[in-house]
Amino acid sequence: MAKSLIFLAPGYEEVEMLTVVDMLRRAGIEINMVSITSTLEVTGSHNITIKADQLFNDADFVNTDMLILPGGMPGTNNLLAFKPLTDKLVEFNNSGKFTAAVCAAPSVLGSLGILNGRNATCYPGFEEKLTGANYQKQPVIRDGNVITSRGMGTCIDFAGEIIAALDSPQKAEEIKEKIIYNDTY
């Protein structure tokens, strides 16, 4: 079974984080919510507090296939400021493992050089922070081992692309169908 980690920093976008967690769990992909703070409870950008599964120091990076960053402000800035996480993101990228980021969070990957020469997208207004990337205005983009997405409104597609990468496109479509995504009335 594929394994992934999603990171909670103070001020993260709650819907972006929970949509990914929900859909991956429905797909049978292990995903752990990881706090980068000293406590499991982390408050998001809309003052919703969620209890993470584990603290950063307790996370199993060796057996993990993907690191995922939700956006939100100031959550994105807090993710970028947390060097243990940025070191892991670079390590994962250099070893060919997956990284994924949505909304403002692709700017973290851009700051780390992970987007150099890649197609990527982000929340409007953050394009300049995708250092070295070929910005494209699309809901979600997968370029090699990196997945980026525009924001809360694109999170079902974002989570679907993560499922496709860690399992299969068929599994992604199955999960989208089960949640009645893009169905005609």
mmCIF file of N, CA, C and O in Angstrom, residues 22-126:
data_model
loop_
_atom_site.group_PDB
_atom_site.id
_atom_site.type_symbol
_atom_site.label_atom_id
_atom_site.label_comp_id
_atom_site.label_asym_id
_atom_site.label_seq_id
_atom_site.Cartn_x
_atom_site.Cartn_y
_atom_site.Cartn_z
ATOM 1 N N ASP A 22 -9.399 12.792 3.006
ATOM 2 C CA ASP A 22 -10.618 12.016 2.813
ATOM 3 C C ASP A 22 -10.542 11.144 1.570
ATOM 4 O O ASP A 22 -10.809 9.941 1.617
ATOM 5 N N MET A 23 -10.183 11.735 0.448
ATOM 6 C CA MET A 23 -10.171 10.971 -0.800
ATOM 7 C C MET A 23 -9.106 9.876 -0.811
ATOM 8 O O MET A 23 -9.344 8.779 -1.313
ATOM 9 N N LEU A 24 -7.924 10.151 -0.253
ATOM 10 C CA LEU A 24 -6.895 9.120 -0.219
ATOM 11 C C LEU A 24 -7.308 7.964 0.683
ATOM 12 O O LEU A 24 -7.086 6.797 0.346
ATOM 13 N N ARG A 25 -7.930 8.262 1.797
ATOM 14 C CA ARG A 25 -8.384 7.185 2.687
ATOM 15 C C ARG A 25 -9.473 6.362 2.018
ATOM 16 O O ARG A 25 -9.494 5.139 2.155
ATOM 17 N N ARG A 26 -10.368 6.993 1.272
ATOM 18 C CA ARG A 26 -11.389 6.255 0.526
ATOM 19 C C ARG A 26 -10.738 5.338 -0.508
ATOM 20 O O ARG A 26 -11.265 4.268 -0.806
ATOM 21 N N ALA A 27 -9.595 5.768 -1.049
ATOM 22 C CA ALA A 27 -8.887 4.994 -2.066
ATOM 23 C C ALA A 27 -8.007 3.896 -1.461
ATOM 24 O O ALA A 27 -7.395 3.116 -2.197
ATOM 25 N N GLY A 28 -7.922 3.846 -0.139
ATOM 26 C CA GLY A 28 -7.088 2.834 0.502
ATOM 27 C C GLY A 28 -5.622 3.195 0.523
ATOM 28 O O GLY A 28 -4.763 2.329 0.711
ATOM 29 N N ILE A 29 -5.322 4.478 0.362
ATOM 30 C CA ILE A 29 -3.931 4.942 0.421
ATOM 31 C C ILE A 29 -3.691 5.507 1.815
ATOM 32 O O ILE A 29 -4.445 6.364 2.285
ATOM 33 N N GLU A 30 -2.657 5.018 2.464
ATOM 34 C CA GLU A 30 -2.351 5.497 3.807
ATOM 35 C C GLU A 30 -1.889 6.941 3.743
ATOM 36 O O GLU A 30 -0.983 7.288 2.969
ATOM 37 N N ILE A 31 -2.518 7.786 4.533
ATOM 38 C CA ILE A 31 -2.116 9.187 4.638
ATOM 39 C C ILE A 31 -2.186 9.589 6.097
ATOM 40 O O ILE A 31 -3.183 9.331 6.774
ATOM 41 N N ASN A 32 -1.115 10.177 6.571
ATOM 42 C CA ASN A 32 -1.058 10.664 7.940
ATOM 43 C C ASN A 32 -0.953 12.175 7.930
ATOM 44 O O ASN A 32 -0.176 12.747 7.162
ATOM 45 N N MET A 33 -1.757 12.797 8.794
ATOM 46 C CA MET A 33 -1.685 14.241 8.987
ATOM 47 C C MET A 33 -0.572 14.496 10.004
ATOM 48 O O MET A 33 -0.603 13.958 11.115
ATOM 49 N N VAL A 34 0.398 15.314 9.602
ATOM 50 C CA VAL A 34 1.594 15.527 10.412
ATOM 51 C C VAL A 34 1.684 16.993 10.844
ATOM 52 O O VAL A 34 1.722 17.897 9.998
ATOM 53 N N SER A 35 1.727 17.226 12.134
ATOM 54 C CA SER A 35 1.886 18.573 12.667
ATOM 55 C C SER A 35 3.357 18.962 12.640
ATOM 56 O O SER A 35 4.213 18.179 13.075
ATOM 57 N N ILE A 36 3.632 20.178 12.158
ATOM 58 C CA ILE A 36 5.011 20.668 12.226
ATOM 59 C C ILE A 36 5.221 21.497 13.493
ATOM 60 O O ILE A 36 6.282 22.083 13.680
ATOM 61 N N THR A 37 4.211 21.522 14.362
ATOM 62 C CA THR A 37 4.328 22.237 15.630
ATOM 63 C C THR A 37 4.663 21.238 16.734
ATOM 64 O O THR A 37 4.846 20.046 16.468
ATOM 65 N N SER A 38 4.671 21.719 17.958
ATOM 66 C CA SER A 38 4.976 20.838 19.092
ATOM 67 C C SER A 38 3.732 20.138 19.641
ATOM 68 O O SER A 38 3.831 19.368 20.590
ATOM 69 N N THR A 39 2.558 20.414 19.041
ATOM 70 C CA THR A 39 1.323 19.781 19.492
ATOM 71 C C THR A 39 0.585 19.153 18.313
ATOM 72 O O THR A 39 0.778 19.548 17.159
ATOM 73 N N LEU A 40 -0.276 18.193 18.611
ATOM 74 C CA LEU A 40 -1.062 17.553 17.561
ATOM 75 C C LEU A 40 -2.167 18.454 17.035
ATOM 76 O O LEU A 40 -2.538 18.363 15.868
ATOM 77 N N GLU A 41 -2.707 19.313 17.860
ATOM 78 C CA GLU A 41 -3.782 20.196 17.431
ATOM 79 C C GLU A 41 -3.212 21.413 16.718
ATOM 80 O O GLU A 41 -2.362 22.121 17.273
ATOM 81 N N VAL A 42 -3.686 21.624 15.480
ATOM 82 C CA VAL A 42 -3.187 22.734 14.659
ATOM 83 C C VAL A 42 -4.390 23.503 14.122
ATOM 84 O O VAL A 42 -5.322 22.909 13.572
ATOM 85 N N THR A 43 -4.360 24.813 14.267
ATOM 86 C CA THR A 43 -5.461 25.658 13.826
ATOM 87 C C THR A 43 -5.170 26.200 12.435
ATOM 88 O O THR A 43 -4.095 26.730 12.169
ATOM 89 N N GLY A 44 -6.163 26.043 11.563
ATOM 90 C CA GLY A 44 -6.029 26.470 10.178
ATOM 91 C C GLY A 44 -6.345 27.939 9.970
ATOM 92 O O GLY A 44 -6.613 28.696 10.913
ATOM 93 N N SER A 45 -6.360 28.336 8.699
ATOM 94 C CA SER A 45 -6.527 29.740 8.333
ATOM 95 C C SER A 45 -7.935 30.268 8.599
ATOM 96 O O SER A 45 -8.149 31.470 8.624
ATOM 97 N N HIS A 46 -8.907 29.373 8.805
ATOM 98 C CA HIS A 46 -10.275 29.791 9.089
ATOM 99 C C HIS A 46 -10.681 29.440 10.516
ATOM 100 O O HIS A 46 -11.856 29.218 10.808
ATOM 101 N N ASN A 47 -9.673 29.366 11.371
ATOM 102 C CA ASN A 47 -9.846 29.157 12.805
ATOM 103 C C ASN A 47 -10.521 27.829 13.142
ATOM 104 O O ASN A 47 -11.273 27.724 14.109
ATOM 105 N N ILE A 48 -10.250 26.805 12.333
ATOM 106 C CA ILE A 48 -10.732 25.446 12.598
ATOM 107 C C ILE A 48 -9.534 24.640 13.081
ATOM 108 O O ILE A 48 -8.505 24.577 12.396
ATOM 109 N N THR A 49 -9.664 24.044 14.251
ATOM 110 C CA THR A 49 -8.567 23.271 14.830
ATOM 111 C C THR A 49 -8.794 21.786 14.544
ATOM 112 O O THR A 49 -9.869 21.252 14.817
ATOM 113 N N ILE A 50 -7.773 21.157 14.009
ATOM 114 C CA ILE A 50 -7.830 19.736 13.685
ATOM 115 C C ILE A 50 -6.666 19.040 14.384
ATOM 116 O O ILE A 50 -5.558 19.579 14.460
ATOM 117 N N LYS A 51 -6.946 17.843 14.860
ATOM 118 C CA LYS A 51 -5.909 17.057 15.525
ATOM 119 C C LYS A 51 -5.185 16.207 14.492
ATOM 120 O O LYS A 51 -5.773 15.353 13.832
ATOM 121 N N ALA A 52 -3.893 16.430 14.370
ATOM 122 C CA ALA A 52 -3.055 15.653 13.459
ATOM 123 C C ALA A 52 -2.883 14.237 13.989
ATOM 124 O O ALA A 52 -3.125 13.960 15.168
ATOM 125 N N ASP A 53 -2.440 13.354 13.104
ATOM 126 C CA ASP A 53 -2.176 11.971 13.500
ATOM 127 C C ASP A 53 -0.866 11.829 14.256
ATOM 128 O O ASP A 53 -0.729 10.938 15.096
ATOM 129 N N GLN A 54 0.093 12.695 13.930
ATOM 130 C CA GLN A 54 1.413 12.567 14.536
ATOM 131 C C GLN A 54 2.195 13.869 14.416
ATOM 132 O O GLN A 54 1.848 14.747 13.629
ATOM 133 N N LEU A 55 3.243 13.948 15.217
ATOM 134 C CA LEU A 55 4.174 15.072 15.143
ATOM 135 C C LEU A 55 5.233 14.783 14.091
ATOM 136 O O LEU A 55 5.496 13.615 13.758
ATOM 137 N N PHE A 56 5.856 15.822 13.590
ATOM 138 C CA PHE A 56 6.852 15.692 12.528
ATOM 139 C C PHE A 56 7.943 14.681 12.897
ATOM 140 O O PHE A 56 8.305 13.832 12.083
ATOM 141 N N ASN A 57 8.463 14.776 14.103
ATOM 142 C CA ASN A 57 9.564 13.883 14.505
ATOM 143 C C ASN A 57 9.168 12.425 14.595
ATOM 144 O O ASN A 57 10.025 11.546 14.643
ATOM 145 N N ASP A 58 7.866 12.143 14.621
ATOM 146 C CA ASP A 58 7.388 10.763 14.695
ATOM 147 C C ASP A 58 7.020 10.190 13.329
ATOM 148 O O ASP A 58 6.651 9.018 13.225
ATOM 149 N N ALA A 59 7.104 11.006 12.299
ATOM 150 C CA ALA A 59 6.707 10.567 10.954
ATOM 151 C C ALA A 59 7.728 9.603 10.358
ATOM 152 O O ALA A 59 8.932 9.750 10.565
ATOM 153 N N ASP A 60 7.222 8.625 9.613
ATOM 154 C CA ASP A 60 8.063 7.634 8.939
ATOM 155 C C ASP A 60 8.312 8.094 7.503
ATOM 156 O O ASP A 60 7.501 7.872 6.614
ATOM 157 N N PHE A 61 9.434 8.742 7.287
ATOM 158 C CA PHE A 61 9.771 9.241 5.951
ATOM 159 C C PHE A 61 10.377 8.145 5.071
ATOM 160 O O PHE A 61 10.266 8.208 3.858
ATOM 161 N N VAL A 62 10.976 7.151 5.682
ATOM 162 C CA VAL A 62 11.641 6.093 4.916
ATOM 163 C C VAL A 62 10.640 5.314 4.068
ATOM 164 O O VAL A 62 10.888 5.020 2.904
ATOM 165 N N ASN A 63 9.496 4.978 4.639
ATOM 166 C CA ASN A 63 8.500 4.166 3.940
ATOM 167 C C ASN A 63 7.375 4.993 3.314
ATOM 168 O O ASN A 63 6.318 4.462 3.001
ATOM 169 N N THR A 64 7.602 6.282 3.144
ATOM 170 C CA THR A 64 6.599 7.177 2.575
ATOM 171 C C THR A 64 6.903 7.432 1.109
ATOM 172 O O THR A 64 8.057 7.613 0.723
ATOM 173 N N ASP A 65 5.839 7.463 0.302
ATOM 174 C CA ASP A 65 5.969 7.653 -1.142
ATOM 175 C C ASP A 65 5.735 9.089 -1.593
ATOM 176 O O ASP A 65 6.188 9.480 -2.664
ATOM 177 N N MET A 66 4.992 9.878 -0.790
ATOM 178 C CA MET A 66 4.668 11.240 -1.209
ATOM 179 C C MET A 66 4.529 12.163 -0.002
ATOM 180 O O MET A 66 3.956 11.789 1.011
ATOM 181 N N LEU A 67 5.032 13.405 -0.184
ATOM 182 C CA LEU A 67 4.852 14.474 0.785
ATOM 183 C C LEU A 67 3.899 15.488 0.161
ATOM 184 O O LEU A 67 4.093 15.905 -0.979
ATOM 185 N N ILE A 68 2.872 15.909 0.930
ATOM 186 C CA ILE A 68 1.824 16.771 0.402
ATOM 187 C C ILE A 68 1.713 18.035 1.255
ATOM 188 O O ILE A 68 1.670 17.968 2.486
ATOM 189 N N LEU A 69 1.613 19.188 0.559
ATOM 190 C CA LEU A 69 1.492 20.471 1.226
ATOM 191 C C LEU A 69 0.161 21.132 0.898
ATOM 192 O O LEU A 69 -0.105 21.438 -0.264
ATOM 193 N N PRO A 70 -0.691 21.378 1.912
ATOM 194 C CA PRO A 70 -1.870 22.203 1.660
ATOM 195 C C PRO A 70 -1.436 23.663 1.645
ATOM 196 O O PRO A 70 -0.390 24.011 2.200
ATOM 197 N N GLY A 71 -2.237 24.507 1.012
ATOM 198 C CA GLY A 71 -1.916 25.931 0.985
ATOM 199 C C GLY A 71 -2.483 26.636 2.194
ATOM 200 O O GLY A 71 -2.596 26.068 3.274
ATOM 201 N N GLY A 72 -2.888 27.873 1.959
ATOM 202 C CA GLY A 72 -3.407 28.708 3.030
ATOM 203 C C GLY A 72 -2.339 29.656 3.539
ATOM 204 O O GLY A 72 -1.143 29.410 3.385
ATOM 205 N N MET A 73 -2.809 30.743 4.114
ATOM 206 C CA MET A 73 -1.910 31.732 4.698
ATOM 207 C C MET A 73 -2.331 31.998 6.130
ATOM 208 O O MET A 73 -3.521 32.135 6.399
ATOM 209 N N PRO A 74 -1.374 32.035 7.037
ATOM 210 C CA PRO A 74 0.065 31.994 6.816
ATOM 211 C C PRO A 74 0.661 30.588 6.781
ATOM 212 O O PRO A 74 1.877 30.411 6.877
ATOM 213 N N GLY A 75 -0.182 29.570 6.611
ATOM 214 C CA GLY A 75 0.306 28.192 6.622
ATOM 215 C C GLY A 75 1.437 27.930 5.657
ATOM 216 O O GLY A 75 2.435 27.285 6.004
ATOM 217 N N THR A 76 1.308 28.447 4.430
ATOM 218 C CA THR A 76 2.362 28.224 3.433
ATOM 219 C C THR A 76 3.685 28.811 3.900
ATOM 220 O O THR A 76 4.730 28.155 3.783
ATOM 221 N N ASN A 77 3.659 30.010 4.444
ATOM 222 C CA ASN A 77 4.894 30.625 4.946
ATOM 223 C C ASN A 77 5.475 29.830 6.104
ATOM 224 O O ASN A 77 6.695 29.701 6.233
ATOM 225 N N ASN A 78 4.601 29.283 6.941
ATOM 226 C CA ASN A 78 5.069 28.474 8.072
ATOM 227 C C ASN A 78 5.695 27.162 7.600
ATOM 228 O O ASN A 78 6.677 26.688 8.191
ATOM 229 N N LEU A 79 5.147 26.572 6.536
ATOM 230 C CA LEU A 79 5.761 25.363 5.964
ATOM 231 C C LEU A 79 7.165 25.677 5.440
ATOM 232 O O LEU A 79 8.113 24.939 5.695
ATOM 233 N N LEU A 80 7.278 26.773 4.697
ATOM 234 C CA LEU A 80 8.571 27.156 4.121
ATOM 235 C C LEU A 80 9.604 27.455 5.204
ATOM 236 O O LEU A 80 10.789 27.158 5.033
ATOM 237 N N ALA A 81 9.165 28.001 6.322
ATOM 238 C CA ALA A 81 10.088 28.364 7.401
ATOM 239 C C ALA A 81 10.547 27.160 8.233
ATOM 240 O O ALA A 81 11.491 27.286 9.019
ATOM 241 N N PHE A 82 9.931 26.004 8.042
ATOM 242 C CA PHE A 82 10.254 24.820 8.840
ATOM 243 C C PHE A 82 11.293 23.974 8.108
ATOM 244 O O PHE A 82 10.973 23.141 7.277
ATOM 245 N N LYS A 83 12.569 24.229 8.424
ATOM 246 C CA LYS A 83 13.683 23.616 7.699
ATOM 247 C C LYS A 83 13.667 22.087 7.691
ATOM 248 O O LYS A 83 13.977 21.483 6.658
ATOM 249 N N PRO A 84 13.296 21.408 8.775
ATOM 250 C CA PRO A 84 13.244 19.944 8.691
ATOM 251 C C PRO A 84 12.325 19.461 7.557
ATOM 252 O O PRO A 84 12.632 18.477 6.885
ATOM 253 N N LEU A 85 11.215 20.154 7.328
ATOM 254 C CA LEU A 85 10.315 19.789 6.238
ATOM 255 C C LEU A 85 10.916 20.135 4.883
ATOM 256 O O LEU A 85 10.890 19.308 3.969
ATOM 257 N N THR A 86 11.467 21.337 4.754
ATOM 258 C CA THR A 86 12.034 21.714 3.448
ATOM 259 C C THR A 86 13.193 20.797 3.076
ATOM 260 O O THR A 86 13.354 20.461 1.906
ATOM 261 N N ASP A 87 13.960 20.367 4.061
ATOM 262 C CA ASP A 87 15.032 19.401 3.783
ATOM 263 C C ASP A 87 14.459 18.079 3.253
ATOM 264 O O ASP A 87 14.998 17.489 2.316
ATOM 265 N N LYS A 88 13.366 17.622 3.844
ATOM 266 C CA LYS A 88 12.728 16.372 3.386
ATOM 267 C C LYS A 88 12.151 16.534 1.986
ATOM 268 O O LYS A 88 12.235 15.614 1.163
ATOM 269 N N LEU A 89 11.561 17.674 1.687
ATOM 270 C CA LEU A 89 11.026 17.909 0.349
ATOM 271 C C LEU A 89 12.125 17.823 -0.702
ATOM 272 O O LEU A 89 11.950 17.176 -1.739
ATOM 273 N N VAL A 90 13.249 18.441 -0.436
ATOM 274 C CA VAL A 90 14.381 18.384 -1.372
ATOM 275 C C VAL A 90 14.888 16.949 -1.489
ATOM 276 O O VAL A 90 15.154 16.461 -2.593
ATOM 277 N N GLU A 91 15.011 16.266 -0.366
ATOM 278 C CA GLU A 91 15.462 14.869 -0.365
ATOM 279 C C GLU A 91 14.518 13.992 -1.201
ATOM 280 O O GLU A 91 14.977 13.179 -2.012
ATOM 281 N N PHE A 92 13.216 14.149 -0.992
ATOM 282 C CA PHE A 92 12.249 13.358 -1.758
ATOM 283 C C PHE A 92 12.379 13.642 -3.246
ATOM 284 O O PHE A 92 12.397 12.720 -4.066
ATOM 285 N N ASN A 93 12.448 14.904 -3.598
ATOM 286 C CA ASN A 93 12.573 15.258 -5.007
ATOM 287 C C ASN A 93 13.847 14.674 -5.610
ATOM 288 O O ASN A 93 13.816 14.095 -6.699
ATOM 289 N N ASN A 94 14.952 14.820 -4.915
ATOM 290 C CA ASN A 94 16.230 14.321 -5.429
ATOM 291 C C ASN A 94 16.255 12.806 -5.594
ATOM 292 O O ASN A 94 16.981 12.279 -6.436
ATOM 293 N N SER A 95 15.445 12.104 -4.788
ATOM 294 C CA SER A 95 15.402 10.646 -4.898
ATOM 295 C C SER A 95 14.289 10.165 -5.830
ATOM 296 O O SER A 95 14.077 8.965 -5.969
ATOM 297 N N GLY A 96 13.576 11.102 -6.455
ATOM 298 C CA GLY A 96 12.521 10.730 -7.397
ATOM 299 C C GLY A 96 11.188 10.402 -6.746
ATOM 300 O O GLY A 96 10.264 9.965 -7.424
ATOM 301 N N LYS A 97 11.080 10.620 -5.440
ATOM 302 C CA LYS A 97 9.804 10.403 -4.764
ATOM 303 C C LYS A 97 8.887 11.599 -5.024
ATOM 304 O O LYS A 97 9.332 12.686 -5.374
ATOM 305 N N PHE A 98 7.597 11.399 -4.799
ATOM 306 C CA PHE A 98 6.604 12.430 -5.104
ATOM 307 C C PHE A 98 6.538 13.543 -4.065
ATOM 308 O O PHE A 98 6.656 13.306 -2.867
ATOM 309 N N THR A 99 6.301 14.764 -4.577
ATOM 310 C CA THR A 99 5.900 15.898 -3.765
ATOM 311 C C THR A 99 4.666 16.489 -4.436
ATOM 312 O O THR A 99 4.522 16.436 -5.654
ATOM 313 N N ALA A 100 3.762 17.030 -3.619
ATOM 314 C CA ALA A 100 2.550 17.628 -4.148
ATOM 315 C C ALA A 100 2.216 18.858 -3.315
ATOM 316 O O ALA A 100 2.439 18.865 -2.094
ATOM 317 N N ALA A 101 1.680 19.896 -3.981
ATOM 318 C CA ALA A 101 1.347 21.136 -3.281
ATOM 319 C C ALA A 101 0.196 21.827 -3.988
ATOM 320 O O ALA A 101 0.099 21.790 -5.216
ATOM 321 N N VAL A 102 -0.651 22.468 -3.198
ATOM 322 C CA VAL A 102 -1.842 23.128 -3.731
ATOM 323 C C VAL A 102 -1.901 24.574 -3.247
ATOM 324 O O VAL A 102 -1.381 24.893 -2.173
ATOM 325 N N CYS A 103 -2.541 25.430 -4.045
ATOM 326 C CA CYS A 103 -2.843 26.808 -3.701
ATOM 327 C C CYS A 103 -1.555 27.636 -3.649
ATOM 328 O O CYS A 103 -0.859 27.753 -4.644
ATOM 329 N N ALA A 104 -1.219 28.203 -2.512
ATOM 330 C CA ALA A 104 0.012 28.970 -2.372
ATOM 331 C C ALA A 104 1.222 28.071 -2.148
ATOM 332 O O ALA A 104 2.362 28.475 -2.383
ATOM 333 N N ALA A 105 1.003 26.837 -1.711
ATOM 334 C CA ALA A 105 2.102 25.935 -1.329
ATOM 335 C C ALA A 105 3.053 25.554 -2.462
ATOM 336 O O ALA A 105 4.222 25.261 -2.178
ATOM 337 N N PRO A 106 2.662 25.568 -3.747
ATOM 338 C CA PRO A 106 3.683 25.330 -4.778
ATOM 339 C C PRO A 106 4.835 26.344 -4.713
ATOM 340 O O PRO A 106 5.939 26.047 -5.155
ATOM 341 N N SER A 107 4.578 27.497 -4.088
ATOM 342 C CA SER A 107 5.657 28.476 -3.913
ATOM 343 C C SER A 107 6.769 27.926 -3.028
ATOM 344 O O SER A 107 7.942 28.294 -3.196
ATOM 345 N N VAL A 108 6.430 27.023 -2.107
ATOM 346 C CA VAL A 108 7.455 26.374 -1.274
ATOM 347 C C VAL A 108 8.364 25.537 -2.177
ATOM 348 O O VAL A 108 9.597 25.623 -2.092
ATOM 349 N N LEU A 109 7.750 24.756 -3.072
ATOM 350 C CA LEU A 109 8.541 23.936 -4.000
ATOM 351 C C LEU A 109 9.378 24.815 -4.910
ATOM 352 O O LEU A 109 10.535 24.493 -5.203
ATOM 353 N N GLY A 110 8.812 25.944 -5.356
ATOM 354 C CA GLY A 110 9.563 26.881 -6.188
ATOM 355 C C GLY A 110 10.761 27.454 -5.459
ATOM 356 O O GLY A 110 11.854 27.546 -6.015
ATOM 357 N N SER A 111 10.580 27.817 -4.196
ATOM 358 C CA SER A 111 11.674 28.375 -3.393
ATOM 359 C C SER A 111 12.813 27.390 -3.191
ATOM 360 O O SER A 111 13.958 27.785 -3.015
ATOM 361 N N LEU A 112 12.488 26.110 -3.235
ATOM 362 C CA LEU A 112 13.483 25.061 -3.002
ATOM 363 C C LEU A 112 14.138 24.573 -4.294
ATOM 364 O O LEU A 112 14.986 23.680 -4.259
ATOM 365 N N GLY A 113 13.735 25.123 -5.445
ATOM 366 C CA GLY A 113 14.301 24.704 -6.726
ATOM 367 C C GLY A 113 13.679 23.445 -7.290
ATOM 368 O O GLY A 113 14.127 22.943 -8.327
ATOM 369 N N ILE A 114 12.644 22.928 -6.654
ATOM 370 C CA ILE A 114 12.023 21.676 -7.082
ATOM 371 C C ILE A 114 11.260 21.846 -8.399
ATOM 372 O O ILE A 114 11.097 20.892 -9.154
ATOM 373 N N LEU A 115 10.833 23.067 -8.697
ATOM 374 C CA LEU A 115 10.047 23.300 -9.909
ATOM 375 C C LEU A 115 10.885 23.710 -11.117
ATOM 376 O O LEU A 115 10.324 23.949 -12.192
ATOM 377 N N ASN A 116 12.183 23.766 -10.975
ATOM 378 C CA ASN A 116 13.039 24.170 -12.099
ATOM 379 C C ASN A 116 12.785 23.313 -13.329
ATOM 380 O O ASN A 116 12.899 22.087 -13.283
ATOM 381 N N GLY A 117 12.397 23.978 -14.441
ATOM 382 C CA GLY A 117 12.171 23.293 -15.699
ATOM 383 C C GLY A 117 10.890 22.493 -15.768
ATOM 384 O O GLY A 117 10.662 21.766 -16.731
ATOM 385 N N ARG A 118 10.026 22.613 -14.773
ATOM 386 C CA ARG A 118 8.781 21.840 -14.743
ATOM 387 C C ARG A 118 7.580 22.731 -15.042
ATOM 388 O O ARG A 118 7.591 23.928 -14.779
ATOM 389 N N ASN A 119 6.522 22.102 -15.536
ATOM 390 C CA ASN A 119 5.228 22.767 -15.643
ATOM 391 C C ASN A 119 4.596 22.732 -14.260
ATOM 392 O O ASN A 119 4.669 21.712 -13.562
ATOM 393 N N ALA A 120 3.986 23.852 -13.858
ATOM 394 C CA ALA A 120 3.370 23.926 -12.537
ATOM 395 C C ALA A 120 2.278 24.981 -12.534
ATOM 396 O O ALA A 120 2.226 25.848 -13.409
ATOM 397 N N THR A 121 1.434 24.899 -11.526
ATOM 398 C CA THR A 121 0.373 25.880 -11.338
ATOM 399 C C THR A 121 0.283 26.235 -9.861
ATOM 400 O O THR A 121 0.929 25.600 -9.014
ATOM 401 N N CYS A 122 -0.518 27.269 -9.556
ATOM 402 C CA CYS A 122 -0.660 27.719 -8.178
ATOM 403 C C CYS A 122 -1.841 28.680 -8.075
ATOM 404 O O CYS A 122 -2.476 29.009 -9.085
ATOM 405 N N TYR A 123 -2.090 29.156 -6.884
ATOM 406 C CA TYR A 123 -3.127 30.148 -6.650
ATOM 407 C C TYR A 123 -2.750 31.444 -7.363
ATOM 408 O O TYR A 123 -1.578 31.841 -7.364
ATOM 409 N N PRO A 124 -3.720 32.122 -7.990
ATOM 410 C CA PRO A 124 -3.414 33.375 -8.690
ATOM 411 C C PRO A 124 -2.706 34.386 -7.786
ATOM 412 O O PRO A 124 -3.101 34.602 -6.641
ATOM 413 N N GLY A 125 -1.648 34.974 -8.306
ATOM 414 C CA GLY A 125 -0.856 35.937 -7.562
ATOM 415 C C GLY A 125 0.442 35.357 -7.021
ATOM 416 O O GLY A 125 1.326 36.088 -6.580
ATOM 417 N N PHE A 126 0.583 34.026 -7.071
ATOM 418 C CA PHE A 126 1.805 33.370 -6.586
ATOM 419 C C PHE A 126 2.691 32.891 -7.735
ATOM 420 O O PHE A 126 3.712 32.255 -7.497
#
